[in-house]
Short mmCIF file of C-alpha atoms in Angstrom, two decimals:
data_model
loop_
_atom_site.label_atom_id
_atom_site.label_comp_id
_atom_site.label_asym_id
_atom_site.label_seq_id
_atom_site.Cartn_x
_atom_site.Cartn_y
_atom_site.Cartn_z
CA MET B 30 -1.45 0.65 8.89
CA ALA B 31 -1.56 -1.88 11.72
CA ASP B 32 -1.38 -4.73 9.19
CA LYS B 33 1.60 -3.09 7.51
CA ALA B 34 3.36 -2.60 10.84
CA ALA B 35 2.63 -6.20 11.85
CA ALA B 36 3.95 -7.50 8.52
CA LYS B 37 7.17 -5.53 8.99
CA GLU B 38 7.54 -6.72 12.58
CA LYS B 39 7.10 -10.35 11.51
CA PHE B 40 9.68 -9.91 8.74
CA VAL B 41 12.19 -8.24 11.11
CA SER B 42 11.81 -11.03 13.67
CA PHE B 43 12.49 -13.60 10.92
CA PHE B 44 16.01 -12.17 10.55
CA ASP B 45 17.04 -13.97 13.74
CA LYS B 46 16.59 -17.28 11.83
CA ILE B 47 18.60 -15.93 8.90
CA ALA B 48 21.44 -14.81 11.18
CA GLU B 49 21.43 -18.13 13.06
CA GLU B 50 21.78 -20.08 9.80
CA LEU B 51 24.59 -17.87 8.52
CA LEU B 52 26.48 -18.00 11.81
CA GLY B 53 26.10 -21.78 11.70
CA GLU B 54 27.89 -21.75 8.33
CA LEU B 55 30.86 -19.97 9.93
CA GLN B 56 30.96 -22.43 12.80
CA LYS B 57 31.27 -25.33 10.34
CA PHE B 58 34.77 -24.04 9.60
CA ASN B 59 35.75 -23.97 13.30
CA ILE B 60 36.57 -20.28 13.05
CA SER B 61 37.17 -18.43 16.33
CA ASP B 62 34.30 -17.20 18.49
CA GLU B 63 35.68 -13.70 18.03
CA ALA B 64 35.19 -13.95 14.24
CA VAL B 65 31.64 -15.34 14.65
CA ALA B 66 30.78 -12.45 16.98
CA TRP B 67 32.23 -9.96 14.47
CA PHE B 68 30.16 -11.38 11.61
CA LYS B 69 27.03 -11.34 13.79
CA LYS B 70 27.54 -7.64 14.52
CA ASN B 71 28.14 -6.98 10.81
CA LEU B 72 24.88 -8.75 9.93
CA TYR B 73 22.68 -6.93 12.43
CA TYR B 74 24.35 -3.52 12.12
CA ASN B 75 24.05 -3.36 8.33
CA SER B 76 20.99 -5.44 7.42
CA VAL B 77 18.37 -4.39 9.96
CA GLY B 78 17.16 -0.84 10.49
CA GLY B 79 16.18 0.29 6.99
CA LYS B 80 12.68 0.60 5.55
CA LEU B 81 12.86 -3.02 4.29
CA ASN B 82 10.58 -2.17 1.36
CA ARG B 83 12.49 -4.38 -1.06
CA GLY B 84 12.35 -7.45 1.15
CA LEU B 85 8.69 -6.99 2.08
CA SER B 86 7.82 -6.55 -1.62
CA VAL B 87 8.78 -10.18 -2.31
CA ILE B 88 6.16 -11.39 0.18
CA ASP B 89 3.51 -8.89 -0.99
CA THR B 90 4.06 -9.78 -4.65
CA TYR B 91 3.90 -13.53 -3.97
CA GLN B 92 0.59 -13.04 -2.16
CA ILE B 93 -0.87 -11.03 -5.05
CA LEU B 94 0.29 -13.57 -7.65
CA THR B 95 -1.12 -16.54 -5.69
CA GLY B 96 -4.23 -14.72 -4.49
CA LYS B 97 -3.51 -15.81 -0.91
CA THR B 98 -4.12 -13.54 2.07
CA GLU B 99 -2.55 -16.12 4.41
CA LEU B 100 0.59 -18.02 3.48
CA THR B 101 1.58 -21.40 4.86
CA ASP B 102 4.65 -21.38 7.10
CA GLU B 103 6.70 -22.94 4.30
CA GLU B 104 5.58 -20.33 1.76
CA TYR B 105 6.22 -17.45 4.16
CA ASN B 106 9.64 -18.78 5.11
CA LYS B 107 10.73 -19.14 1.47
CA ALA B 108 9.45 -15.67 0.52
CA ALA B 109 11.03 -14.13 3.63
CA VAL B 110 14.41 -15.76 2.85
CA LEU B 111 14.30 -14.21 -0.63
CA GLY B 112 13.29 -10.89 0.90
CA TRP B 113 16.22 -10.96 3.30
CA CYS B 114 18.55 -11.94 0.45
CA ILE B 115 17.66 -8.60 -1.20
CA GLU B 116 18.21 -6.79 2.09
CA LEU B 117 21.65 -8.45 2.37
CA LEU B 118 22.37 -7.29 -1.18
CA GLN B 119 21.34 -3.78 -0.15
CA ALA B 120 23.56 -4.00 2.95
CA TYR B 121 26.51 -5.10 0.79
CA PHE B 122 25.99 -2.15 -1.57
CA LEU B 123 25.61 0.38 1.25
CA VAL B 124 28.69 -0.70 3.24
CA ALA B 125 30.80 -0.41 0.08
CA ASP B 126 29.08 2.77 -1.13
CA ASP B 127 29.67 4.56 2.17
CA ILE B 128 33.42 3.86 1.93
CA MET B 129 33.54 5.09 -1.68
CA ASP B 130 31.59 8.26 -0.84
CA ALA B 131 33.37 8.84 2.50
CA SER B 132 29.91 9.10 4.07
CA LYS B 133 29.59 9.68 7.80
CA THR B 134 26.19 8.31 8.81
CA ARG B 135 23.74 5.69 7.57
CA ARG B 136 20.28 5.05 9.04
CA GLY B 137 20.98 7.36 11.96
CA GLN B 138 24.22 5.71 13.09
CA PRO B 139 27.87 5.91 12.00
CA CYS B 140 28.64 4.14 8.73
CA TRP B 141 29.98 0.63 9.39
CA TYR B 142 33.55 1.51 8.35
CA LEU B 143 33.50 4.31 10.96
CA ALA B 144 32.25 2.04 13.76
CA PRO B 145 34.84 1.30 16.49
CA LYS B 146 37.72 -0.95 15.31
CA VAL B 147 36.14 -1.60 11.88
CA GLY B 148 37.89 0.66 9.39
CA MET B 149 38.76 -1.05 6.11
CA ILE B 150 37.79 -4.48 7.49
CA ALA B 151 34.40 -3.22 6.23
CA ILE B 152 35.49 -4.11 2.68
CA ASN B 153 35.73 -7.80 3.57
CA ASP B 154 32.53 -7.47 5.64
CA ALA B 155 30.74 -6.22 2.51
CA PHE B 156 32.01 -9.26 0.55
CA MET B 157 30.70 -11.56 3.29
CA LEU B 158 27.25 -9.95 3.19
CA GLU B 159 27.08 -10.64 -0.55
CA ALA B 160 28.35 -14.23 -0.19
CA SER B 161 25.64 -14.85 2.42
CA ILE B 162 22.99 -14.48 -0.29
CA TYR B 163 24.27 -17.52 -2.15
CA LEU B 164 24.60 -19.62 1.01
CA LEU B 165 20.92 -18.94 1.77
CA LEU B 166 19.78 -19.65 -1.79
CA LYS B 167 21.66 -22.97 -1.76
CA LYS B 168 20.25 -23.99 1.62
CA HIS B 169 16.60 -23.15 0.88
CA PHE B 170 16.16 -23.49 -2.89
CA ARG B 171 18.68 -25.99 -4.23
CA SER B 172 15.98 -28.63 -4.77
CA GLU B 173 13.63 -26.19 -6.55
CA LYS B 174 13.49 -26.21 -10.35
CA TYR B 175 13.88 -22.42 -10.34
CA TYR B 176 17.05 -22.45 -8.18
CA ILE B 177 19.37 -21.54 -11.06
CA ASP B 178 16.98 -18.74 -12.08
CA LEU B 179 17.25 -17.20 -8.61
CA PHE B 180 21.02 -17.60 -8.63
CA GLU B 181 21.46 -16.00 -12.05
CA LEU B 182 18.98 -13.23 -11.23
CA PHE B 183 20.98 -12.13 -8.19
CA GLN B 184 24.26 -12.29 -10.12
CA THR B 185 22.91 -10.33 -13.10
CA VAL B 186 21.21 -7.65 -11.02
CA THR B 187 24.30 -7.25 -8.82
CA PHE B 188 26.42 -6.65 -11.93
CA GLN B 189 23.85 -4.21 -13.35
CA THR B 190 23.85 -2.24 -10.08
CA GLU B 191 27.65 -2.10 -10.11
CA LEU B 192 27.55 -0.77 -13.69
CA GLY B 193 25.28 2.05 -12.53
CA GLN B 194 27.60 2.76 -9.62
CA LEU B 195 30.63 2.83 -11.95
CA LEU B 196 29.09 5.43 -14.25
CA ASP B 197 27.95 7.47 -11.24
CA LEU B 198 31.43 7.45 -9.67
CA ILE B 199 33.29 8.49 -12.83
CA THR B 200 30.66 11.06 -13.89
CA ALA B 201 30.24 12.84 -10.56
CA PRO B 202 33.20 12.38 -8.20
CA GLU B 203 32.75 14.54 -5.11
CA ASP B 204 36.21 16.08 -5.34
CA GLU B 205 36.18 17.00 -9.05
CA VAL B 206 33.23 18.99 -10.34
CA ASP B 207 32.84 18.97 -14.14
CA LEU B 208 29.26 19.61 -15.21
CA SER B 209 30.18 19.01 -18.87
CA LYS B 210 30.23 15.29 -17.96
CA PHE B 211 26.57 15.43 -16.90
CA SER B 212 23.56 14.65 -19.12
CA LEU B 213 20.00 13.41 -18.72
CA ALA B 214 21.00 10.30 -20.73
CA LYS B 215 23.77 9.48 -18.23
CA HIS B 216 21.41 10.20 -15.34
CA SER B 217 18.87 7.79 -16.83
CA PHE B 218 21.46 4.99 -17.18
CA ILE B 219 22.76 5.55 -13.65
CA VAL B 220 19.36 5.44 -11.95
CA ILE B 221 18.03 2.52 -13.99
CA TYR B 222 21.08 0.35 -13.37
CA LYS B 223 22.00 1.59 -9.88
CA THR B 224 18.47 1.62 -8.41
CA ALA B 225 15.63 0.36 -10.59
CA TYR B 226 16.86 -3.19 -11.21
CA TYR B 227 17.55 -4.24 -7.63
CA SER B 228 14.89 -2.12 -5.94
CA PHE B 229 11.94 -2.75 -8.28
CA TYR B 230 12.51 -5.57 -10.75
CA LEU B 231 14.42 -7.96 -8.45
CA PRO B 232 11.78 -8.41 -5.69
CA VAL B 233 9.01 -8.97 -8.24
CA ALA B 234 11.03 -11.36 -10.42
CA LEU B 235 12.00 -13.43 -7.35
CA ALA B 236 8.35 -13.72 -6.28
CA MET B 237 7.35 -14.60 -9.85
CA HIS B 238 9.82 -17.52 -9.96
CA MET B 239 8.59 -18.75 -6.59
CA ALA B 240 4.93 -18.51 -7.69
CA GLY B 241 5.62 -20.27 -11.00
CA VAL B 242 4.50 -17.19 -12.97
CA ASP B 243 7.83 -16.83 -14.71
CA SER B 244 7.44 -17.20 -18.47
CA ALA B 245 9.81 -15.02 -20.50
CA GLU B 246 6.79 -13.00 -21.64
CA ASP B 247 5.58 -12.31 -18.10
CA LEU B 248 9.05 -11.43 -16.82
CA LYS B 249 9.35 -8.95 -19.73
CA GLN B 250 5.95 -7.47 -18.88
CA ALA B 251 7.07 -6.93 -15.30
CA HIS B 252 10.45 -5.52 -16.41
CA ASP B 253 8.91 -3.08 -18.91
CA VAL B 254 6.82 -1.39 -16.21
CA LEU B 255 9.08 -1.74 -13.16
CA ILE B 256 12.16 -0.20 -14.78
CA PRO B 257 10.42 3.09 -15.72
CA LEU B 258 8.76 2.98 -12.28
CA GLY B 259 12.18 2.70 -10.67
CA GLU B 260 13.51 5.59 -12.76
CA TYR B 261 10.52 7.72 -11.72
CA PHE B 262 11.15 6.79 -8.06
CA GLN B 263 14.77 8.01 -8.23
CA ILE B 264 13.87 11.24 -10.05
CA GLN B 265 11.27 11.79 -7.33
CA ASP B 266 14.05 11.19 -4.78
CA ASP B 267 16.21 13.81 -6.52
CA TYR B 268 13.29 16.26 -6.35
CA LEU B 269 12.60 15.55 -2.65
CA ASP B 270 16.29 16.01 -1.83
CA CYS B 271 15.88 19.69 -2.75
CA TYR B 272 12.17 20.41 -2.29
CA GLY B 273 11.06 17.88 0.34
CA ASP B 274 10.45 18.69 3.99
CA PRO B 275 13.48 17.38 5.97
CA ALA B 276 11.20 16.72 8.98
CA PHE B 277 9.11 14.44 6.77
CA ILE B 278 11.94 12.80 4.84
CA GLY B 279 14.09 12.23 7.91
CA LYS B 280 17.24 13.74 6.41
CA ILE B 281 18.59 16.99 5.00
CA GLY B 282 19.26 16.88 1.26
CA THR B 283 22.91 17.07 0.19
CA ASP B 284 22.81 16.41 -3.59
CA ILE B 285 23.98 19.94 -4.51
CA LEU B 286 26.81 19.90 -1.95
CA ASP B 287 27.87 16.38 -2.98
CA ASN B 288 28.04 17.05 -6.75
CA LYS B 289 25.33 14.46 -7.46
CA CYS B 290 24.38 13.84 -11.09
CA SER B 291 20.74 14.48 -10.21
CA TRP B 292 17.72 15.04 -12.45
CA LEU B 293 17.39 18.63 -11.22
CA VAL B 294 20.89 19.78 -12.19
CA ASN B 295 20.68 18.00 -15.54
CA THR B 296 17.33 19.65 -16.28
CA ALA B 297 18.82 23.00 -15.22
CA LEU B 298 21.84 22.48 -17.49
CA ASN B 299 19.53 21.78 -20.43
CA LYS B 300 17.67 25.08 -20.09
CA ALA B 301 20.37 27.38 -18.62
CA THR B 302 21.36 30.66 -20.26
CA PRO B 303 25.14 31.34 -20.39
CA GLU B 304 24.78 33.44 -17.21
CA GLN B 305 22.85 30.71 -15.41
CA ARG B 306 25.37 28.09 -16.53
CA LYS B 307 28.14 30.21 -15.01
CA VAL B 308 26.29 30.20 -11.66
CA LEU B 309 26.02 26.40 -11.81
CA ASP B 310 29.68 25.92 -12.79
CA GLU B 311 30.87 28.16 -9.96
CA ASN B 312 28.59 26.89 -7.19
CA TYR B 313 27.45 23.30 -7.82
CA GLY B 314 29.27 20.60 -5.86
CA GLN B 315 31.04 23.08 -3.57
CA LYS B 316 31.09 22.14 0.13
CA ASN B 317 29.67 25.52 0.99
CA SER B 318 26.16 26.45 2.17
CA GLU B 319 26.32 29.84 0.41
CA CYS B 320 27.07 28.13 -2.91
CA GLU B 321 24.25 25.66 -2.26
CA ALA B 322 21.86 28.56 -1.59
CA LYS B 323 22.83 30.17 -4.94
CA VAL B 324 22.06 26.92 -6.79
CA LYS B 325 18.72 26.57 -5.00
CA ALA B 326 17.86 30.19 -5.85
CA LEU B 327 18.70 29.45 -9.50
CA TYR B 328 16.46 26.35 -9.44
CA LYS B 329 13.65 28.59 -8.17
CA GLU B 330 14.32 31.19 -10.85
CA MET B 331 14.21 28.44 -13.51
CA ASP B 332 11.02 26.98 -11.95
CA LEU B 333 12.39 23.43 -11.84
CA GLU B 334 9.61 22.46 -9.45
CA LYS B 335 7.10 23.05 -12.26
CA ASP B 336 9.28 20.98 -14.64
CA TYR B 337 9.26 18.12 -12.14
CA LEU B 338 5.49 18.22 -11.58
CA THR B 339 4.93 18.21 -15.37
CA TYR B 340 7.33 15.27 -15.72
CA GLU B 341 5.58 13.40 -12.90
CA GLU B 342 2.12 13.62 -14.49
CA GLU B 343 3.49 12.60 -17.90
CA VAL B 344 5.45 9.59 -16.64
CA VAL B 345 2.65 8.38 -14.36
CA GLY B 346 0.23 8.59 -17.29
CA LYS B 347 2.59 6.47 -19.40
CA ILE B 348 3.09 3.94 -16.59
CA LYS B 349 -0.69 3.62 -16.06
CA THR B 350 -1.13 2.93 -19.78
CA LEU B 351 1.61 0.27 -19.66
CA ILE B 352 -0.15 -1.38 -16.69
CA GLU B 353 -3.54 -1.30 -18.45
CA ASN B 354 -2.00 -3.11 -21.42
CA VAL B 355 -0.56 -5.98 -19.34
CA ASP B 356 -1.74 -9.40 -20.50
CA GLU B 357 -2.90 -11.43 -17.47
CA SER B 358 -3.65 -14.63 -19.42
CA ARG B 359 -0.53 -16.51 -18.23
CA GLY B 360 -0.94 -15.68 -14.55
CA PHE B 361 0.82 -12.33 -14.08
CA LYS B 362 -1.38 -9.70 -12.44
CA LYS B 363 -1.65 -5.96 -13.00
CA ALA B 364 -2.26 -5.56 -9.26
CA VAL B 365 1.47 -6.24 -8.63
CA LEU B 366 2.39 -3.14 -10.63
CA THR B 367 -0.50 -1.01 -9.38
CA ALA B 368 0.63 -1.69 -5.78
CA PHE B 369 4.14 -0.38 -6.56
CA LEU B 370 2.80 2.74 -8.27
CA ALA B 371 0.46 3.47 -5.35
CA LYS B 372 3.40 3.42 -2.92
CA ILE B 373 5.33 5.95 -4.99
CA TYR B 374 2.91 8.44 -6.58
CA LYS B 375 2.99 11.80 -4.78
CA ARG B 376 5.04 10.37 -1.90
CA GLN B 377 6.56 12.94 0.46
CA LYS B 378 9.42 10.85 1.85
#
């Protein structure tokens, strides 16, 4: 645990270099000190403070692929820049997402658009967080033969994430509950595109390009395990939102209140009797704790917890088989995928 904490601390402290470089880019344009200070606050407020799992995964994956326990300063710096590029992508998504969802808090503090004097300036701030990724890639990787691969990877995954967000927003708007729009197929598309690509495939693919283990075959091998892993992670998240211990998770679940197109409600819809469907139609997505309690009671009656635990064992079995069948002859390593699965299986938060 100490090693993990130290690795996170080192990665967090590296952000000061990232911020300094990005602020330097602003100063090249002779923009006012007030604007530089604003951007600095935007950077620190929205990029630092999360779990940082995506960013740290770039460094961990690079170490596994190269077999190195200690990286040179140059290697660490390059991997950390890529890691922070993902965290900036995450920050961009979250600032925008919180406006779209009219959320109130994020990471224990007010959402950026609700911070003093920010308001809808947050939209431009989100754009600037995204643009920062490409400034950093240009500065640190332009001379590398895989520069265009990194560039295209970020662009493609950003678009894929936005596709997932689009389907989520039109399927499950908070202010218009229509469960006939829901399905497990839509849920699968949403979670794969909105979460799995940028949270699971992106950090590994970035490390693979940096390590030179980036044949089309190896990238496909990584993709074909990491995408189902990412889908499993989000379904697990849906389960924990309802059945997890809030003291452990660090938040109180709101998926039922917020009309989320979650795995639980879609599974319930698939097995509901006409009477049970009526309970869901009348109570799901209502901003009312009594309605939420009725949905939770129905989930218990339908034994959705058992359905989830059965699903978990089946999907983990399939993922383990996929990992066993990975061909390591070109340099890719099963250990990359095993490490991701170990972090997720039976997690409680």
